[in-house]
PDB file of C-alpha atoms in Angstrom:
ATOM      1  CA  MET A   1     -17.125  -4.148  -7.521  1.00 92.00           C
ATOM      2  CA  ILE A   2     -15.397  -0.722  -7.863  1.00 96.00           C
ATOM      3  CA  THR A   3     -15.139   1.335 -10.985  1.00 96.00           C
ATOM      4  CA  VAL A   4     -13.338   4.656 -11.182  1.00 96.00           C
ATOM      5  CA  GLU A   5     -13.526   6.995 -14.265  1.00 96.00           C
ATOM      6  CA  HIS A   6     -11.521  10.050 -14.939  1.00 95.00           C
ATOM      7  CA  LEU A   7     -11.216  10.919 -11.154  1.00 96.00           C
ATOM      8  CA  ARG A   8      -9.803  14.256 -10.299  1.00 96.00           C
ATOM      9  CA  LYS A   9      -9.278  16.167  -7.040  1.00 95.00           C
ATOM     10  CA  GLU A  10      -7.964  19.756  -6.567  1.00 94.00           C
ATOM     11  CA  PHE A  11      -7.209  21.503  -3.335  1.00 92.00           C
ATOM     12  CA  SER A  12      -7.051  25.363  -3.079  1.00 88.00           C
ATOM     13  CA  TYR A  13      -4.778  26.943  -0.513  1.00 82.00           C
ATOM     14  CA  TYR A  14      -3.212  30.259   0.248  1.00 82.00           C
ATOM     15  CA  LYS A  15       0.381  31.519   0.023  1.00 81.00           C
ATOM     16  CA  LYS A  16       1.739  33.614   2.742  1.00 76.00           C
ATOM     17  CA  ALA A  17       4.905  35.478   3.296  1.00 76.00           C
ATOM     18  CA  THR A  18       6.620  35.089   6.756  1.00 80.00           C
ATOM     19  CA  GLY A  19       6.396  37.610   9.509  1.00 81.00           C
ATOM     20  CA  ILE A  20       3.940  40.342  10.601  1.00 83.00           C
ATOM     21  CA  GLN A  21       4.083  42.255   7.179  1.00 80.00           C
ATOM     22  CA  GLY A  22       3.180  39.041   5.467  1.00 76.00           C
ATOM     23  CA  SER A  23       0.154  38.590   7.763  1.00 79.00           C
ATOM     24  CA  LEU A  24      -1.045  42.009   7.234  1.00 80.00           C
ATOM     25  CA  ARG A  25      -0.564  41.738   3.490  1.00 80.00           C
ATOM     26  CA  ASN A  26      -2.632  38.523   3.614  1.00 78.00           C
ATOM     27  CA  LEU A  27      -5.543  40.337   5.195  1.00 77.00           C
ATOM     28  CA  PHE A  28      -6.096  42.286   1.983  1.00 78.00           C
ATOM     29  CA  HIS A  29      -4.545  40.229  -0.811  1.00 79.00           C
ATOM     30  CA  ARG A  30      -4.479  36.558  -0.731  1.00 79.00           C
ATOM     31  CA  GLU A  31      -2.533  34.560  -3.364  1.00 80.00           C
ATOM     32  CA  THR A  32      -4.554  31.430  -4.177  1.00 84.00           C
ATOM     33  CA  LEU A  33      -2.819  28.340  -5.286  1.00 86.00           C
ATOM     34  CA  THR A  34      -4.222  25.086  -6.620  1.00 89.00           C
ATOM     35  CA  LYS A  35      -2.912  21.691  -6.051  1.00 89.00           C
ATOM     36  CA  GLU A  36      -3.875  18.741  -8.359  1.00 91.00           C
ATOM     37  CA  ALA A  37      -3.695  15.841  -5.940  1.00 92.00           C
ATOM     38  CA  VAL A  38      -5.422  13.378  -8.415  1.00 94.00           C
ATOM     39  CA  ARG A  39      -5.341  13.912 -12.187  1.00 92.00           C
ATOM     40  CA  ASP A  40      -7.720  11.939 -14.446  1.00 92.00           C
ATOM     41  CA  ILE A  41      -7.235   8.364 -13.194  1.00 94.00           C
ATOM     42  CA  SER A  42      -9.378   5.473 -14.139  1.00 96.00           C
ATOM     43  CA  PHE A  43      -9.330   1.816 -12.933  1.00 96.00           C
ATOM     44  CA  SER A  44     -11.577  -1.092 -11.823  1.00 96.00           C
ATOM     45  CA  VAL A  45     -11.427  -3.584  -9.087  1.00 96.00           C
ATOM     46  CA  GLU A  46     -13.114  -7.001  -9.115  1.00 96.00           C
ATOM     47  CA  ARG A  47     -15.038  -8.562  -6.297  1.00 95.00           C
ATOM     48  CA  GLY A  48     -12.677 -10.222  -3.921  1.00 95.00           C
ATOM     49  CA  GLU A  49      -9.619  -8.890  -5.478  1.00 96.00           C
ATOM     50  CA  MET A  50      -6.697  -7.542  -3.504  1.00 96.00           C
ATOM     51  CA  ILE A  51      -4.675  -4.743  -5.239  1.00 96.00           C
ATOM     52  CA  GLY A  52      -1.767  -2.716  -4.124  1.00 94.00           C
ATOM     53  CA  PHE A  53      -2.080   0.976  -4.604  1.00 93.00           C
ATOM     54  CA  LEU A  54       1.330   2.461  -4.798  1.00 91.00           C
ATOM     55  CA  GLY A  55       3.034   5.638  -5.120  1.00 88.00           C
ATOM     56  CA  PRO A  56       5.597   8.048  -3.489  1.00 87.00           C
ATOM     57  CA  ASN A  57       4.620  10.469  -0.773  1.00 86.00           C
ATOM     58  CA  GLY A  58       2.208  13.059  -2.067  1.00 85.00           C
ATOM     59  CA  ALA A  59       1.221  10.977  -5.082  1.00 88.00           C
ATOM     60  CA  GLY A  60      -2.461  11.038  -4.202  1.00 91.00           C
ATOM     61  CA  LYS A  61      -2.976   7.568  -2.712  1.00 92.00           C
ATOM     62  CA  THR A  62      -4.656   8.519   0.451  1.00 92.00           C
ATOM     63  CA  THR A  63      -6.786  11.201  -1.286  1.00 94.00           C
ATOM     64  CA  THR A  64      -7.912   8.510  -3.706  1.00 95.00           C
ATOM     65  CA  LEU A  65      -8.880   6.241  -0.848  1.00 94.00           C
ATOM     66  CA  LYS A  66     -10.746   9.001   0.984  1.00 94.00           C
ATOM     67  CA  MET A  67     -12.802   9.643  -2.300  1.00 96.00           C
ATOM     68  CA  LEU A  68     -13.485   5.918  -2.668  1.00 96.00           C
ATOM     69  CA  SER A  69     -14.636   5.719   0.999  1.00 95.00           C
ATOM     70  CA  GLY A  70     -16.843   8.928   0.665  1.00 95.00           C
ATOM     71  CA  ILE A  71     -14.645  11.061   2.999  1.00 94.00           C
ATOM     72  CA  LEU A  72     -13.861  13.455   0.154  1.00 95.00           C
ATOM     73  CA  HIS A  73     -15.911  14.636  -2.742  1.00 95.00           C
ATOM     74  CA  PRO A  74     -13.991  14.627  -6.090  1.00 95.00           C
ATOM     75  CA  THR A  75     -13.532  17.644  -8.207  1.00 95.00           C
ATOM     76  CA  ALA A  76     -14.492  15.682 -11.262  1.00 95.00           C
ATOM     77  CA  GLY A  77     -14.992  12.120 -12.405  1.00 96.00           C
ATOM     78  CA  LYS A  78     -17.097   9.094 -11.503  1.00 96.00           C
ATOM     79  CA  ILE A  79     -16.909   6.346  -8.817  1.00 97.00           C
ATOM     80  CA  ASP A  80     -19.319   3.383  -8.722  1.00 97.00           C
ATOM     81  CA  ILE A  81     -18.898   1.035  -5.796  1.00 96.00           C
ATOM     82  CA  ASP A  82     -21.244  -1.852  -6.219  1.00 92.00           C
ATOM     83  CA  GLY A  83     -23.997   0.545  -7.384  1.00 93.00           C
ATOM     84  CA  PHE A  84     -23.400   3.223  -4.763  1.00 96.00           C
ATOM     85  CA  ILE A  85     -21.847   6.736  -5.105  1.00 96.00           C
ATOM     86  CA  PRO A  86     -19.539   7.108  -2.173  1.00 96.00           C
ATOM     87  CA  TRP A  87     -19.928  10.770  -1.215  1.00 94.00           C
ATOM     88  CA  GLU A  88     -23.712  10.314  -0.962  1.00 95.00           C
ATOM     89  CA  ARG A  89     -22.799   8.443   2.325  1.00 93.00           C
ATOM     90  CA  LYS A  90     -25.944   6.305   2.246  1.00 95.00           C
ATOM     91  CA  ASN A  91     -26.268   4.015   5.304  1.00 93.00           C
ATOM     92  CA  ALA A  92     -26.350   1.002   3.052  1.00 95.00           C
ATOM     93  CA  PHE A  93     -23.137   1.968   1.520  1.00 96.00           C
ATOM     94  CA  LYS A  94     -21.352   2.597   4.838  1.00 94.00           C
ATOM     95  CA  GLN A  95     -22.371  -0.901   5.909  1.00 94.00           C
ATOM     96  CA  ARG A  96     -20.408  -2.285   3.015  1.00 95.00           C
ATOM     97  CA  ILE A  97     -17.092  -0.677   3.484  1.00 96.00           C
ATOM     98  CA  SER A  98     -14.409   0.101   6.195  1.00 95.00           C
ATOM     99  CA  ILE A  99     -11.248   1.975   6.112  1.00 94.00           C
ATOM    100  CA  VAL A 100      -8.075   1.729   8.270  1.00 94.00           C
ATOM    101  CA  MET A 101      -5.527   4.409   8.190  1.00 89.00           C
ATOM    102  CA  GLY A 102      -2.105   3.521   9.820  1.00 80.00           C
ATOM    103  CA  GLN A 103      -1.683   7.136  11.078  1.00 78.00           C
ATOM    104  CA  LYS A 104      -5.231   7.559  12.435  1.00 82.00           C
ATOM    105  CA  ASN A 105      -6.926   5.900  15.499  1.00 84.00           C
ATOM    106  CA  GLN A 106     -10.503   4.915  15.681  1.00 87.00           C
ATOM    107  CA  LEU A 107     -10.223   3.182  19.020  1.00 92.00           C
ATOM    108  CA  TRP A 108     -10.921   5.085  22.331  1.00 91.00           C
ATOM    109  CA  TRP A 109      -7.407   5.606  23.876  1.00 91.00           C
ATOM    110  CA  ASP A 110      -8.410   5.360  27.556  1.00 93.00           C
ATOM    111  CA  LEU A 111     -10.796   2.337  27.123  1.00 94.00           C
ATOM    112  CA  PRO A 112     -10.140  -1.361  26.365  1.00 96.00           C
ATOM    113  CA  ALA A 113     -10.465  -2.158  22.593  1.00 95.00           C
ATOM    114  CA  SER A 114     -13.454  -4.377  23.525  1.00 95.00           C
ATOM    115  CA  ASP A 115     -15.524  -1.290  24.464  1.00 96.00           C
ATOM    116  CA  SER A 116     -14.686   0.253  20.983  1.00 94.00           C
ATOM    117  CA  PHE A 117     -15.675  -3.034  19.358  1.00 96.00           C
ATOM    118  CA  TYR A 118     -19.111  -2.985  21.175  1.00 96.00           C
ATOM    119  CA  LEU A 119     -19.596   0.742  20.009  1.00 95.00           C
ATOM    120  CA  ASN A 120     -19.031  -0.450  16.481  1.00 94.00           C
ATOM    121  CA  LYS A 121     -21.404  -3.394  16.994  1.00 95.00           C
ATOM    122  CA  CYS A 122     -24.145  -0.862  17.995  1.00 95.00           C
ATOM    123  CA  ILE A 123     -23.404   1.587  15.227  1.00 94.00           C
ATOM    124  CA  PHE A 124     -23.605  -1.163  12.550  1.00 95.00           C
ATOM    125  CA  HIS A 125     -26.500  -2.999  14.134  1.00 94.00           C
ATOM    126  CA  VAL A 126     -24.590  -6.349  14.508  1.00 95.00           C
ATOM    127  CA  GLU A 127     -26.557  -8.980  16.387  1.00 95.00           C
ATOM    128  CA  ASP A 128     -25.146 -10.275  19.703  1.00 95.00           C
ATOM    129  CA  GLY A 129     -24.421 -13.729  18.430  1.00 95.00           C
ATOM    130  CA  PRO A 130     -22.575 -12.924  15.238  1.00 95.00           C
ATOM    131  CA  TYR A 131     -20.768 -10.218  17.112  1.00 96.00           C
ATOM    132  CA  ARG A 132     -19.471 -12.620  19.754  1.00 95.00           C
ATOM    133  CA  ASP A 133     -18.509 -15.029  16.871  1.00 95.00           C
ATOM    134  CA  ILE A 134     -16.638 -12.361  14.839  1.00 95.00           C
ATOM    135  CA  VAL A 135     -14.586 -10.995  17.835  1.00 96.00           C
ATOM    136  CA  THR A 136     -13.685 -14.504  18.915  1.00 95.00           C
ATOM    137  CA  GLU A 137     -12.624 -15.685  15.415  1.00 94.00           C
ATOM    138  CA  LEU A 138     -10.648 -12.479  14.558  1.00 94.00           C
ATOM    139  CA  ALA A 139      -9.002 -12.097  18.012  1.00 95.00           C
ATOM    140  CA  GLY A 140      -7.867 -15.664  17.602  1.00 93.00           C
ATOM    141  CA  LEU A 141      -6.477 -15.178  13.966  1.00 92.00           C
ATOM    142  CA  LEU A 142      -4.747 -11.959  15.119  1.00 92.00           C
ATOM    143  CA  ASP A 143      -3.481 -13.557  18.463  1.00 91.00           C
ATOM    144  CA  VAL A 144      -4.944 -10.790  20.707  1.00 94.00           C
ATOM    145  CA  LYS A 145      -7.494 -12.636  22.762  1.00 93.00           C
ATOM    146  CA  GLU A 146      -5.661 -11.829  25.992  1.00 94.00           C
ATOM    147  CA  LEU A 147      -5.547  -8.116  25.190  1.00 95.00           C
ATOM    148  CA  LEU A 148      -9.185  -7.329  24.484  1.00 95.00           C
ATOM    149  CA  ASN A 149      -9.721  -5.849  27.919  1.00 95.00           C
ATOM    150  CA  VAL A 150      -6.530  -3.947  28.179  1.00 95.00           C
ATOM    151  CA  GLN A 151      -6.533  -0.217  27.824  1.00 95.00           C
ATOM    152  CA  VAL A 152      -5.615   0.871  24.156  1.00 94.00           C
ATOM    153  CA  ARG A 153      -2.997   3.216  25.552  1.00 94.00           C
ATOM    154  CA  ARG A 154      -1.171   0.392  27.187  1.00 95.00           C
ATOM    155  CA  LEU A 155      -0.864  -1.651  23.938  1.00 94.00           C
ATOM    156  CA  SER A 156       2.067  -1.693  21.651  1.00 92.00           C
ATOM    157  CA  LEU A 157       1.946  -0.166  18.252  1.00 89.00           C
ATOM    158  CA  GLY A 158       1.645  -3.513  16.630  1.00 90.00           C
ATOM    159  CA  GLU A 159      -1.026  -4.709  19.030  1.00 93.00           C
ATOM    160  CA  ARG A 160      -3.086  -1.411  18.500  1.00 93.00           C
ATOM    161  CA  MET A 161      -2.968  -1.931  14.764  1.00 93.00           C
ATOM    162  CA  LYS A 162      -4.158  -5.420  15.051  1.00 94.00           C
ATOM    163  CA  MET A 163      -7.102  -4.053  17.173  1.00 95.00           C
ATOM    164  CA  GLU A 164      -7.705  -1.268  14.564  1.00 94.00           C
ATOM    165  CA  ILE A 165      -8.196  -3.966  11.929  1.00 95.00           C
ATOM    166  CA  LEU A 166     -10.440  -6.008  14.151  1.00 95.00           C
ATOM    167  CA  ALA A 167     -12.583  -3.056  14.830  1.00 95.00           C
ATOM    168  CA  ALA A 168     -12.929  -2.357  11.068  1.00 95.00           C
ATOM    169  CA  LEU A 169     -14.086  -5.872  10.385  1.00 96.00           C
ATOM    170  CA  ILE A 170     -16.857  -6.133  13.137  1.00 96.00           C
ATOM    171  CA  HIS A 171     -19.579  -5.497  10.515  1.00 95.00           C
ATOM    172  CA  ARG A 172     -18.023  -7.942   7.931  1.00 95.00           C
ATOM    173  CA  PRO A 173     -17.602  -5.240   5.206  1.00 96.00           C
ATOM    174  CA  ASP A 174     -17.417  -6.340   1.561  1.00 95.00           C
ATOM    175  CA  ILE A 175     -14.659  -3.691   0.737  1.00 96.00           C
ATOM    176  CA  LEU A 176     -11.728  -2.901   2.962  1.00 96.00           C
ATOM    177  CA  PHE A 177      -9.453   0.058   2.291  1.00 96.00           C
ATOM    178  CA  LEU A 178      -6.053  -0.118   4.121  1.00 95.00           C
ATOM    179  CA  ASP A 179      -3.766   2.845   4.187  1.00 92.00           C
ATOM    180  CA  GLU A 180      -0.291   2.017   5.420  1.00 90.00           C
ATOM    181  CA  PRO A 181      -1.516  -0.717   7.811  1.00 90.00           C
ATOM    182  CA  THR A 182       1.927  -1.945   8.814  1.00 90.00           C
ATOM    183  CA  ILE A 183       3.603   1.478   9.127  1.00 85.00           C
ATOM    184  CA  GLY A 184       6.086   1.646  12.084  1.00 83.00           C
ATOM    185  CA  LEU A 185       5.599  -2.025  12.914  1.00 87.00           C
ATOM    186  CA  ASP A 186       8.274  -4.634  13.570  1.00 87.00           C
ATOM    187  CA  ILE A 187       8.999  -7.379  11.150  1.00 88.00           C
ATOM    188  CA  LEU A 188       6.888 -10.003  13.246  1.00 88.00           C
ATOM    189  CA  SER A 189       3.900  -7.720  13.573  1.00 89.00           C
ATOM    190  CA  GLN A 190       3.970  -6.951   9.818  1.00 90.00           C
ATOM    191  CA  GLN A 191       4.185 -10.707   9.056  1.00 91.00           C
ATOM    192  CA  LYS A 192       1.211 -11.481  11.463  1.00 92.00           C
ATOM    193  CA  ILE A 193      -0.976  -8.804   9.875  1.00 93.00           C
ATOM    194  CA  ARG A 194      -0.100  -9.961   6.263  1.00 93.00           C
ATOM    195  CA  GLU A 195      -0.893 -13.559   7.180  1.00 94.00           C
ATOM    196  CA  PHE A 196      -4.269 -12.560   8.817  1.00 94.00           C
ATOM    197  CA  LEU A 197      -5.392 -10.411   5.697  1.00 95.00           C
ATOM    198  CA  LYS A 198      -4.516 -13.221   3.344  1.00 94.00           C
ATOM    199  CA  ILE A 199      -6.482 -15.801   5.420  1.00 94.00           C
ATOM    200  CA  TYR A 200      -9.301 -13.260   5.784  1.00 93.00           C
ATOM    201  CA  ASN A 201      -9.549 -12.458   2.075  1.00 94.00           C
ATOM    202  CA  GLU A 202      -9.547 -16.073   1.029  1.00 93.00           C
ATOM    203  CA  GLN A 203     -12.206 -17.019   3.547  1.00 92.00           C
ATOM    204  CA  TRP A 204     -14.641 -14.138   3.116  1.00 93.00           C
ATOM    205  CA  LYS A 205     -13.743 -12.872  -0.466  1.00 94.00           C
ATOM    206  CA  THR A 206     -13.393  -9.281   0.782  1.00 95.00           C
ATOM    207  CA  THR A 207     -12.262  -6.730  -1.863  1.00 96.00           C
ATOM    208  CA  VAL A 208      -9.109  -4.974  -0.502  1.00 96.00           C
ATOM    209  CA  ILE A 209      -7.222  -1.967  -1.656  1.00 96.00           C
ATOM    210  CA  ILE A 210      -3.961  -1.551   0.239  1.00 95.00           C
ATOM    211  CA  THR A 211      -1.374   1.285   0.162  1.00 93.00           C
ATOM    212  CA  SER A 212       2.079   0.436   1.612  1.00 89.00           C
ATOM    213  CA  HIS A 213       5.653   1.527   1.303  1.00 85.00           C
ATOM    214  CA  HIS A 214       6.602  -1.947   2.524  1.00 85.00           C
ATOM    215  CA  MET A 215       6.843  -3.909  -0.727  1.00 86.00           C
ATOM    216  CA  ALA A 216       6.735  -7.125   1.353  1.00 87.00           C
ATOM    217  CA  ASP A 217       3.122  -6.337   2.109  1.00 91.00           C
ATOM    218  CA  ILE A 218       2.264  -5.899  -1.569  1.00 91.00           C
ATOM    219  CA  GLN A 219       4.221  -8.951  -2.606  1.00 90.00           C
ATOM    220  CA  ALA A 220       2.629 -11.195  -0.065  1.00 91.00           C
ATOM    221  CA  LEU A 221      -0.916 -10.160  -0.637  1.00 94.00           C
ATOM    222  CA  CYS A 222      -1.433  -8.671  -4.075  1.00 94.00           C
ATOM    223  CA  GLN A 223      -0.984 -10.024  -7.749  1.00 92.00           C
ATOM    224  CA  ARG A 224      -1.912  -6.676  -9.179  1.00 94.00           C
ATOM    225  CA  ALA A 225      -0.556  -3.179  -8.648  1.00 92.00           C
ATOM    226  CA  VAL A 226      -1.985   0.287  -9.485  1.00 93.00           C
ATOM    227  CA  ILE A 227       0.865   2.811  -9.401  1.00 91.00           C
ATOM    228  CA  ILE A 228       0.218   6.582  -9.356  1.00 90.00           C
ATOM    229  CA  ASN A 229       2.776   9.391  -9.404  1.00 87.00           C
ATOM    230  CA  GLN A 230       2.035  13.037  -9.052  1.00 86.00           C
ATOM    231  CA  GLY A 231      -1.607  12.255  -9.383  1.00 88.00           C
ATOM    232  CA  ASN A 232      -1.300  10.421 -12.553  1.00 90.00           C
ATOM    233  CA  LEU A 233      -1.871   6.658 -13.198  1.00 91.00           C
ATOM    234  CA  VAL A 234       1.376   5.335 -14.459  1.00 88.00           C
ATOM    235  CA  TYR A 235       0.903   1.583 -14.220  1.00 90.00           C
ATOM    236  CA  ASP A 236      -2.031  -0.869 -13.778  1.00 93.00           C
ATOM    237  CA  GLY A 237      -1.193  -4.558 -14.143  1.00 92.00           C
ATOM    238  CA  ARG A 238       0.275  -7.614 -12.713  1.00 91.00           C
ATOM    239  CA  LEU A 239       3.229  -7.301 -10.260  1.00 86.00           C
ATOM    240  CA  GLU A 240       5.237  -9.905 -12.101  1.00 82.00           C
ATOM    241  CA  ASP A 241       4.983  -7.765 -15.336  1.00 85.00           C
ATOM    242  CA  ILE A 242       6.714  -4.689 -13.913  1.00 80.00           C
ATOM    243  CA  ASN A 243      10.180  -6.154 -14.578  1.00 72.00           C
ATOM    244  CA  ALA A 244       9.276  -6.510 -18.266  1.00 72.00           C
ATOM    245  CA  LEU A 245       9.105  -2.618 -18.440  1.00 72.00           C
ATOM    246  CA  LEU A 246      12.689  -2.493 -17.414  1.00 63.00           C
ATOM    247  CA  GLY A 247      13.769  -4.338 -20.480  1.00 65.00           C
ATOM    248  CA  LYS A 248      13.536  -7.845 -18.950  1.00 78.00           C
ATOM    249  CA  ARG A 249      16.833  -7.569 -17.159  1.00 84.00           C
ATOM    250  CA  LYS A 250      18.285  -9.951 -14.505  1.00 89.00           C
ATOM    251  CA  LEU A 251      20.907  -9.673 -11.713  1.00 92.00           C
ATOM    252  CA  ILE A 252      23.846 -12.086 -11.693  1.00 94.00           C
ATOM    253  CA  HIS A 253      25.493 -12.429  -8.236  1.00 95.00           C
ATOM    254  CA  VAL A 254      28.965 -14.043  -8.566  1.00 95.00           C
ATOM    255  CA  LYS A 255      31.552 -15.166  -5.859  1.00 95.00           C
ATOM    256  CA  THR A 256      35.094 -15.909  -7.077  1.00 94.00           C
ATOM    257  CA  ALA A 257      37.925 -17.751  -5.462  1.00 92.00           C
ATOM    258  CA  PHE A 258      40.356 -14.841  -6.067  1.00 92.00           C
ATOM    259  CA  PRO A 259      39.921 -10.961  -6.447  1.00 91.00           C
ATOM    260  CA  VAL A 260      38.904  -9.610  -9.810  1.00 92.00           C
ATOM    261  CA  ALA A 261      39.474  -6.183 -11.125  1.00 90.00           C
ATOM    262  CA  GLN A 262      36.420  -4.067 -11.747  1.00 89.00           C
ATOM    263  CA  GLU A 263      37.309  -3.420 -15.402  1.00 90.00           C
ATOM    264  CA  ILE A 264      37.271  -7.275 -15.950  1.00 92.00           C
ATOM    265  CA  TRP A 265      33.711  -7.421 -14.424  1.00 93.00           C
ATOM    266  CA  GLY A 266      32.751  -4.571 -16.685  1.00 92.00           C
ATOM    267  CA  SER A 267      33.536  -6.689 -19.669  1.00 92.00           C
ATOM    268  CA  TYR A 268      30.731  -9.083 -18.756  1.00 93.00           C
ATOM    269  CA  GLY A 269      27.844  -6.638 -18.089  1.00 90.00           C
ATOM    270  CA  GLN A 270      26.767  -3.515 -16.267  1.00 91.00           C
ATOM    271  CA  VAL A 271      28.505  -3.593 -12.929  1.00 93.00           C
ATOM    272  CA  ARG A 272      26.085  -2.905  -9.934  1.00 92.00           C
ATOM    273  CA  GLU A 273      28.313  -3.783  -7.094  1.00 92.00           C
ATOM    274  CA  VAL A 274      31.968  -5.072  -6.634  1.00 93.00           C
ATOM    275  CA  GLU A 275      33.447  -6.869  -3.604  1.00 91.00           C
ATOM    276  CA  ARG A 276      36.783  -8.186  -2.892  1.00 89.00           C
ATOM    277  CA  THR A 277      35.940 -11.703  -4.330  1.00 91.00           C
ATOM    278  CA  GLY A 278      32.651 -10.982  -6.102  1.00 93.00           C
ATOM    279  CA  ALA A 279      30.308  -8.712  -8.050  1.00 94.00           C
ATOM    280  CA  VAL A 280      26.665  -8.044  -8.986  1.00 94.00           C
ATOM    281  CA  LEU A 281      26.017  -7.659 -12.662  1.00 94.00           C
ATOM    282  CA  GLU A 282      22.942  -6.520 -14.521  1.00 91.00           C
ATOM    283  CA  VAL A 283      22.405  -8.083 -17.982  1.00 92.00           C
ATOM    284  CA  ALA A 284      19.707  -8.540 -20.362  1.00 89.00           C
ATOM    285  CA  GLN A 285      17.411 -11.615 -19.660  1.00 87.00           C
ATOM    286  CA  ASP A 286      18.308 -13.132 -23.213  1.00 89.00           C
ATOM    287  CA  ARG A 287      22.014 -12.828 -22.447  1.00 91.00           C
ATOM    288  CA  VAL A 288      22.134 -14.516 -19.122  1.00 93.00           C
ATOM    289  CA  ARG A 289      23.257 -17.837 -20.299  1.00 93.00           C
ATOM    290  CA  GLU A 290      25.921 -16.401 -22.625  1.00 94.00           C
ATOM    291  CA  THR A 291      27.263 -14.205 -19.909  1.00 94.00           C
ATOM    292  CA  LEU A 292      27.356 -16.947 -17.304  1.00 94.00           C
ATOM    293  CA  GLY A 293      29.232 -19.163 -19.847  1.00 93.00           C
ATOM    294  CA  SER A 294      31.825 -16.442 -20.334  1.00 93.00           C
ATOM    295  CA  ILE A 295      32.295 -15.914 -16.612  1.00 93.00           C
ATOM    296  CA  LEU A 296      32.398 -19.616 -15.720  1.00 93.00           C
ATOM    297  CA  SER A 297      35.111 -20.222 -18.554  1.00 93.00           C
ATOM    298  CA  GLY A 298      37.146 -17.042 -17.706  1.00 92.00           C
ATOM    299  CA  LEU A 299      37.056 -16.810 -13.879  1.00 93.00           C
ATOM    300  CA  GLN A 300      37.519 -19.322 -10.944  1.00 93.00           C
ATOM    301  CA  VAL A 301      33.855 -19.172  -9.773  1.00 93.00           C
ATOM    302  CA  GLU A 302      32.897 -20.560  -6.312  1.00 94.00           C
ATOM    303  CA  ASP A 303      29.149 -19.651  -6.526  1.00 94.00           C
ATOM    304  CA  PHE A 304      26.600 -17.733  -8.522  1.00 93.00           C
ATOM    305  CA  THR A 305      22.827 -16.912  -8.480  1.00 94.00           C
ATOM    306  CA  VAL A 306      20.500 -15.202 -10.942  1.00 93.00           C
ATOM    307  CA  THR A 307      17.685 -13.051  -9.548  1.00 89.00           C
ATOM    308  CA  GLU A 308      15.098 -10.496 -10.668  1.00 83.00           C
ATOM    309  CA  ILE A 309      15.721  -6.832 -10.204  1.00 83.00           C
ATOM    310  CA  PRO A 310      14.076  -6.000  -6.825  1.00 81.00           C
ATOM    311  CA  LEU A 311      10.464  -4.777  -6.906  1.00 77.00           C
ATOM    312  CA  GLU A 312      11.278  -1.779  -4.850  1.00 77.00           C
ATOM    313  CA  GLU A 313      13.885  -0.668  -7.350  1.00 80.00           C
ATOM    314  CA  SER A 314      11.484  -1.293 -10.376  1.00 76.00           C
ATOM    315  CA  ILE A 315       8.723   0.796  -8.670  1.00 79.00           C
ATOM    316  CA  ALA A 316      11.260   3.529  -7.701  1.00 77.00           C
ATOM    317  CA  ARG A 317      11.972   3.938 -11.386  1.00 73.00           C
ATOM    318  CA  PHE A 318       8.266   4.618 -12.037  1.00 70.00           C
ATOM    319  CA  TYR A 319       8.480   7.206  -9.331  1.00 71.00           C
ATOM    320  CA  GLN A 320      11.510   8.820 -11.018  1.00 71.00           C
ATOM    321  CA  LYS A 321       9.764   8.654 -14.545  1.00 61.00           C
ATOM    322  CA  GLU A 322      12.484   6.387 -15.830  1.00 50.00           C
ATOM    323  CA  VAL A 323      10.029   3.939 -17.356  1.00 49.00           C
ATOM    324  CA  THR A 324       7.487   4.665 -20.070  1.00 49.00           C
ATOM    325  CA  PRO A 325       3.972   3.562 -18.757  1.00 48.00           C
ATOM    326  CA  LEU A 326       2.148   0.661 -20.413  1.00 46.00           C
TER     327      LEU A 326
END
């Protein structure tokens, strides 16, 4: 569905000193700087796939989505979206895609969301019958039926985001780009949007690329992650394989009946956290059973659990260049 080859995007900007002197100097001599937002990245997405597009702030995620949706023209490289070149912006292509940006509004602030929906219906030439069916179905799934005729400005942030997603789906796009769709939302709103996107993808096989700093979004919706850092592609693969790049390590959470000195915990593995009657240890996966045996025989243990290293921490190590890419 989507093929990206050696994609690059550069931005030029000017450096300016502060004050009046800097402004005057800038009139006659401008120092031009170049920022490489995206550096030679390549990946592909299958029809109906949902992938998480991850990276720290400034990594190039939004820039890439804008190139995929045709908003920006790349400096170099190729993008093929089901036979279309995005920046040609053909009407047939625009009928196939939709983009929702958590920090941008597409709804008219002073009008009810239903008016913006109707405008999108007219823009995308959706027939009256299918339009009514789509709005009724999606409003029910998102639990916003009672809010369709309320001014957008009077809606909560979570309610507005639900309306933004609904508006983006009026024309049943084949591809949906989501840029931080749950930013600033409470836990219940985040969960409702995740549930809706999962159901919608299963029902309509829509191809979805989602960026988010909430790892719960990615874990709930995506089996695959594409991670970029400083414009470079550093990982493309299954979420569950990320931990393997950290040396297949596990966390052992132990609770004891009596206090244990930190140096004793250190003899069992790498100490991550110590409490009065417990600790968290990081050990190699192939040493978990041996380490647990030693702890159970040497300490009075009340409870223990073995968990994976949190996904947020694994991805943070990619950001910090602590992991060698696959």
